[in-house]
Amino acid sequence: MDKIALLDELVEKIGQLNFGDVEGKGALASTADLYARKFFGDNSQYIKRISKVNFSPIIYPCDTNTQRNCWEGGKTSLKNIVLTMKKELALDSDMNSAIIPASAKKETRDIFIVHGHDEAMKLDVARTIEKLGYNSVILHEQPDKGRNVLVKLIEESDNCGFAIVLLSPDDYGYPVNADDSNRKTRARQNVVLELGYFMGKLRPDRVVVLYKDASDFEIPSDFVGTLYKKYDESGSWKLEVARELKAAGFSVDANKLIE
């Protein structure tokens, strides 16, 4: 029996608990405590909440009607705690099923290329990917279908198992309290945004960043685990990309690069 089913069964038993059945109440509270520890750990907030559920009046003596109301209140409190546990488990399950690791996806031939204004760099990388036997997916080459840019990015990248992000010196940037002498070239901000998107969507080991070498080029520093490779004139970056693709589980024959 799975966790959700166990909690459903417990909720049903709490609902059936008769007034004054102290032994049954203790057994149900113990079961709830056990599930809280097993499902959420010994430091779970649910353990403390279960221990505070009260089935009896605070002040005695009192009439039977007051005792019955307190009993029903205790049942409701315990039931609500168990239902909240169930909701948390269901939410975790939904989130885990929604995030499909790239390695679990069916084999894909599509590799997404994020680029700036450097057309030659973009075409060079696209040709390299195609030489290796894969499809290069470039956002602006895909039909809009009435979608905005964000929706288009999400949908067109959905079947991609790898991304190559091209950082070229397209913009200038420097702190507002500095002068022009501090300005540096940098990639366009939408390219940096898409870099972060693919880091989250595919994992860092399935994203390679190629940056164009320039003396004043500023490389984004906030992406831990990012694989930065220099886009050099000699073309050694091609073997670097092939190596990373192979490490990510793609079938790669580097000999195709020299054909």
GROMACS .gro file of C-alpha atoms in nm:
model
  259
    1MET     CA    1   0.000   0.000   0.000
    2ASP     CA    2   0.141   0.340  -0.097
    3LYS     CA    3   0.174   0.641   0.133
    4ILE     CA    4  -0.136   0.821   0.005
    5ALA     CA    5  -0.348   0.508   0.052
    6LEU     CA    6  -0.219   0.463   0.407
    7LEU     CA    7  -0.314   0.820   0.494
    8ASP     CA    8  -0.657   0.780   0.334
    9GLU     CA    9  -0.715   0.471   0.546
   10LEU     CA   10  -0.608   0.658   0.859
   11VAL     CA   11  -0.845   0.947   0.782
   12GLU     CA   12  -1.131   0.700   0.746
   13LYS     CA   13  -1.049   0.534   1.079
   14ILE     CA   14  -1.032   0.871   1.256
   15GLY     CA   15  -1.377   0.951   1.120
   16GLN     CA   16  -1.510   0.622   1.260
   17LEU     CA   17  -1.361   0.676   1.608
   18ASN     CA   18  -1.634   0.654   1.873
   19PHE     CA   19  -1.675   0.905   2.152
   20GLY     CA   20  -1.481   0.797   2.460
   21ASP     CA   21  -1.271   0.528   2.288
   22VAL     CA   22  -0.948   0.637   2.455
   23GLU     CA   23  -0.755   0.327   2.350
   24GLY     CA   24  -0.859   0.371   1.986
   25LYS     CA   25  -0.772   0.742   1.998
   26GLY     CA   26  -0.424   0.661   2.129
   27ALA     CA   27  -0.368   0.402   1.857
   28LEU     CA   28  -0.471   0.643   1.580
   29ALA     CA   29  -0.254   0.924   1.718
   30SER     CA   30   0.041   0.683   1.738
   31THR     CA   31  -0.017   0.575   1.379
   32ALA     CA   32  -0.029   0.938   1.264
   33ASP     CA   33   0.297   1.004   1.451
   34LEU     CA   34   0.458   0.698   1.291
   35TYR     CA   35   0.358   0.807   0.940
   36ALA     CA   36   0.481   1.161   1.003
   37ARG     CA   37   0.822   1.030   1.106
   38LYS     CA   38   0.849   0.776   0.824
   39PHE     CA   39   0.725   1.006   0.548
   40PHE     CA   40   0.871   1.341   0.658
   41GLY     CA   41   1.151   1.265   0.906
   42ASP     CA   42   1.194   1.288   1.283
   43ASN     CA   43   1.205   1.669   1.275
   44SER     CA   44   0.876   1.704   1.092
   45GLN     CA   45   0.640   1.979   1.208
   46TYR     CA   46   0.358   1.724   1.193
   47ILE     CA   47   0.494   1.532   1.494
   48LYS     CA   48   0.460   1.834   1.721
   49ARG     CA   49   0.115   1.919   1.583
   50ILE     CA   50  -0.008   1.562   1.642
   51SER     CA   51   0.119   1.565   2.001
   52LYS     CA   52  -0.080   1.883   2.072
   53VAL     CA   53  -0.415   1.746   1.954
   54ASN     CA   54  -0.650   1.745   2.252
   55PHE     CA   55  -0.963   1.530   2.275
   56SER     CA   56  -1.062   1.637   2.627
   57PRO     CA   57  -1.183   1.962   2.787
   58ILE     CA   58  -0.921   2.176   2.958
   59ILE     CA   59  -1.145   2.243   3.257
   60TYR     CA   60  -1.327   1.980   3.466
   61PRO     CA   61  -1.591   1.909   3.576
   62CYS     CA   62  -1.800   1.969   3.262
   63ASP     CA   63  -2.109   1.820   3.107
   64THR     CA   64  -2.116   1.536   2.856
   65ASN     CA   65  -2.208   1.765   2.569
   66THR     CA   66  -1.890   1.971   2.625
   67GLN     CA   67  -1.682   1.653   2.644
   68ARG     CA   68  -1.837   1.526   2.320
   69ASN     CA   69  -1.767   1.856   2.143
   70CYS     CA   70  -1.403   1.846   2.254
   71TRP     CA   71  -1.376   1.487   2.136
   72GLU     CA   72  -1.512   1.575   1.791
   73GLY     CA   73  -1.280   1.875   1.781
   74GLY     CA   74  -0.983   1.647   1.848
   75LYS     CA   75  -1.093   1.413   1.571
   76THR     CA   76  -1.123   1.704   1.329
   77SER     CA   77  -0.780   1.840   1.424
   78LEU     CA   78  -0.611   1.502   1.384
   79LYS     CA   79  -0.789   1.438   1.056
   80ASN     CA   80  -0.685   1.779   0.919
   81ILE     CA   81  -0.321   1.713   1.005
   82VAL     CA   82  -0.330   1.380   0.821
   83LEU     CA   83  -0.503   1.541   0.523
   84THR     CA   84  -0.231   1.809   0.511
   85MET     CA   85   0.032   1.534   0.515
   86LYS     CA   86  -0.148   1.374   0.223
   87LYS     CA   87  -0.158   1.703   0.029
   88GLU     CA   88   0.215   1.757   0.080
   89LEU     CA   89   0.294   1.408  -0.046
   90ALA     CA   90   0.067   1.455  -0.346
   91LEU     CA   91   0.228   1.790  -0.427
   92ASP     CA   92   0.577   1.642  -0.405
   93SER     CA   93   0.468   1.359  -0.632
   94ASP     CA   94   0.324   1.601  -0.889
   95MET     CA   95   0.639   1.813  -0.888
   96ASN     CA   96   0.866   1.512  -0.927
   97SER     CA   97   0.662   1.380  -1.219
   98ALA     CA   98   0.660   1.723  -1.383
   99ILE     CA   99   1.040   1.752  -1.376
  100ILE     CA  100   1.165   1.483  -1.611
  101PRO     CA  101   1.542   1.448  -1.602
  102ALA     CA  102   1.697   1.496  -1.943
  103SER     CA  103   1.853   1.150  -1.913
  104ALA     CA  104   1.504   0.999  -1.878
  105LYS     CA  105   1.371   1.155  -2.196
  106LYS     CA  106   1.351   0.951  -2.512
  107GLU     CA  107   1.660   0.983  -2.725
  108THR     CA  108   1.654   1.318  -2.897
  109ARG     CA  109   1.837   1.450  -3.200
  110ASP     CA  110   1.768   1.813  -3.113
  111ILE     CA  111   2.024   2.049  -2.960
  112PHE     CA  112   1.918   2.403  -2.877
  113ILE     CA  113   2.147   2.691  -2.973
  114VAL     CA  114   2.113   3.018  -2.782
  115HIS     CA  115   2.288   3.303  -2.960
  116GLY     CA  116   2.341   3.677  -2.976
  117HIS     CA  117   2.416   3.899  -3.275
  118ASP     CA  118   2.721   3.711  -3.404
  119GLU     CA  119   2.577   3.537  -3.711
  120ALA     CA  120   2.905   3.376  -3.816
  121MET     CA  121   2.949   3.218  -3.472
  122LYS     CA  122   2.591   3.091  -3.474
  123LEU     CA  123   2.621   2.934  -3.820
  124ASP     CA  124   2.958   2.778  -3.738
  125VAL     CA  125   2.818   2.608  -3.427
  126ALA     CA  126   2.502   2.497  -3.610
  127ARG     CA  127   2.709   2.339  -3.889
  128THR     CA  128   2.923   2.161  -3.630
  129ILE     CA  129   2.619   2.014  -3.456
  130GLU     CA  130   2.478   1.899  -3.788
  131LYS     CA  131   2.811   1.738  -3.882
  132LEU     CA  132   2.784   1.530  -3.566
  133GLY     CA  133   2.445   1.407  -3.683
  134TYR     CA  134   2.218   1.622  -3.466
  135ASN     CA  135   1.961   1.890  -3.537
  136SER     CA  136   2.037   2.246  -3.430
  137VAL     CA  137   1.729   2.424  -3.297
  138ILE     CA  138   1.750   2.804  -3.333
  139LEU     CA  139   1.456   2.994  -3.190
  140HIS     CA  140   1.407   3.263  -3.454
  141GLU     CA  141   1.407   2.999  -3.728
  142GLN     CA  142   1.099   2.830  -3.580
  143PRO     CA  143   0.747   2.948  -3.677
  144ASP     CA  144   0.580   3.180  -3.424
  145LYS     CA  145   0.233   3.015  -3.434
  146GLY     CA  146   0.095   3.317  -3.247
  147ARG     CA  147   0.319   3.251  -2.946
  148ASN     CA  148   0.512   3.508  -2.747
  149VAL     CA  149   0.888   3.462  -2.714
  150LEU     CA  150   0.877   3.289  -2.374
  151VAL     CA  151   0.612   3.036  -2.474
  152LYS     CA  152   0.795   2.973  -2.799
  153LEU     CA  153   1.121   2.913  -2.610
  154ILE     CA  154   0.958   2.668  -2.369
  155GLU     CA  155   0.778   2.470  -2.638
  156GLU     CA  156   1.056   2.462  -2.896
  157SER     CA  157   1.313   2.349  -2.638
  158ASP     CA  158   1.092   2.079  -2.491
  159ASN     CA  159   1.239   1.801  -2.705
  160CYS     CA  160   1.599   1.918  -2.668
  161GLY     CA  161   1.834   1.722  -2.446
  162PHE     CA  162   2.127   1.962  -2.466
  163ALA     CA  163   2.188   2.335  -2.512
  164ILE     CA  164   2.482   2.534  -2.641
  165VAL     CA  165   2.482   2.898  -2.536
  166LEU     CA  166   2.687   3.144  -2.739
  167LEU     CA  167   2.824   3.447  -2.559
  168SER     CA  168   2.943   3.711  -2.801
  169PRO     CA  169   3.041   4.073  -2.719
  170ASP     CA  170   2.718   4.238  -2.835
  171ASP     CA  171   2.648   4.494  -2.560
  172TYR     CA  172   2.837   4.723  -2.323
  173GLY     CA  173   2.791   4.735  -1.949
  174TYR     CA  174   2.942   4.888  -1.636
  175PRO     CA  175   2.827   4.995  -1.286
  176VAL     CA  176   2.620   5.315  -1.264
  177ASN     CA  177   2.876   5.472  -1.030
  178ALA     CA  178   3.164   5.414  -1.276
  179ASP     CA  179   3.271   5.602  -1.587
  180ASP     CA  180   3.318   5.489  -1.946
  181SER     CA  181   3.668   5.363  -1.875
  182ASN     CA  182   3.510   5.076  -1.677
  183ARG     CA  183   3.280   4.959  -1.950
  184LYS     CA  184   3.313   4.604  -2.074
  185THR     CA  185   3.160   4.412  -2.360
  186ARG     CA  186   2.912   4.146  -2.264
  187ALA     CA  187   2.650   3.912  -2.405
  188ARG     CA  188   2.296   4.030  -2.463
  189GLN     CA  189   2.077   4.002  -2.155
  190ASN     CA  190   1.827   3.769  -2.322
  191VAL     CA  191   2.114   3.526  -2.387
  192VAL     CA  192   2.208   3.529  -2.018
  193LEU     CA  193   1.841   3.477  -1.927
  194GLU     CA  194   1.815   3.176  -2.156
  195LEU     CA  195   2.140   3.039  -2.012
  196GLY     CA  196   1.977   3.036  -1.669
  197TYR     CA  197   1.663   2.880  -1.814
  198PHE     CA  198   1.849   2.587  -1.965
  199MET     CA  199   2.062   2.541  -1.653
  200GLY     CA  200   1.739   2.476  -1.466
  201LYS     CA  201   1.561   2.280  -1.737
  202LEU     CA  202   1.842   2.046  -1.844
  203ARG     CA  203   2.095   2.054  -1.556
  204PRO     CA  204   2.439   2.221  -1.580
  205ASP     CA  205   2.608   1.913  -1.727
  206ARG     CA  206   2.383   1.941  -2.034
  207VAL     CA  207   2.462   2.304  -2.105
  208VAL     CA  208   2.785   2.425  -2.268
  209VAL     CA  209   2.872   2.792  -2.297
  210LEU     CA  210   3.094   2.906  -2.582
  211TYR     CA  211   3.233   3.255  -2.536
  212LYS     CA  212   3.410   3.467  -2.795
  213ASP     CA  213   3.754   3.570  -2.682
  214ALA     CA  214   3.786   3.946  -2.628
  215SER     CA  215   4.016   4.137  -2.393
  216ASP     CA  216   3.734   4.328  -2.223
  217PHE     CA  217   3.463   4.061  -2.241
  218GLU     CA  218   3.267   4.005  -1.919
  219ILE     CA  219   3.159   3.646  -1.858
  220PRO     CA  220   2.852   3.590  -1.632
  221SER     CA  221   2.978   3.472  -1.294
  222ASP     CA  222   2.656   3.362  -1.122
  223PHE     CA  223   2.611   3.022  -1.284
  224VAL     CA  224   2.779   2.759  -1.068
  225GLY     CA  225   2.877   2.445  -1.258
  226THR     CA  226   2.859   2.605  -1.600
  227LEU     CA  227   3.094   2.462  -1.862
  228TYR     CA  228   3.259   2.764  -2.024
  229LYS     CA  229   3.456   2.693  -2.342
  230LYS     CA  230   3.647   2.946  -2.549
  231TYR     CA  231   3.528   2.982  -2.906
  232ASP     CA  232   3.869   2.998  -3.070
  233GLU     CA  233   3.979   3.045  -3.429
  234SER     CA  234   4.162   2.710  -3.434
  235GLY     CA  235   3.833   2.526  -3.381
  236SER     CA  236   3.944   2.324  -3.079
  237TRP     CA  237   3.609   2.414  -2.923
  238LYS     CA  238   3.446   2.164  -3.159
  239LEU     CA  239   3.619   1.872  -2.990
  240GLU     CA  240   3.532   2.020  -2.649
  241VAL     CA  241   3.164   2.030  -2.744
  242ALA     CA  242   3.178   1.676  -2.885
  243ARG     CA  243   3.336   1.556  -2.561
  244GLU     CA  244   3.065   1.717  -2.347
  245LEU     CA  245   2.790   1.573  -2.566
  246LYS     CA  246   2.939   1.227  -2.528
  247ALA     CA  247   2.968   1.271  -2.150
  248ALA     CA  248   2.597   1.363  -2.144
  249GLY     CA  249   2.507   1.033  -2.309
  250PHE     CA  250   2.489   1.138  -2.673
  251SER     CA  251   2.636   0.912  -2.939
  252VAL     CA  252   2.921   1.112  -3.091
  253ASP     CA  253   3.180   1.031  -3.356
  254ALA     CA  254   3.437   1.311  -3.345
  255ASN     CA  255   3.585   1.189  -3.674
  256LYS     CA  256   3.288   1.348  -3.849
  257LEU     CA  257   3.428   1.688  -3.759
  258ILE     CA  258   3.723   1.644  -3.994
  259GLU     CA  259   3.529   1.504  -4.288
   0.00000   0.00000   0.00000
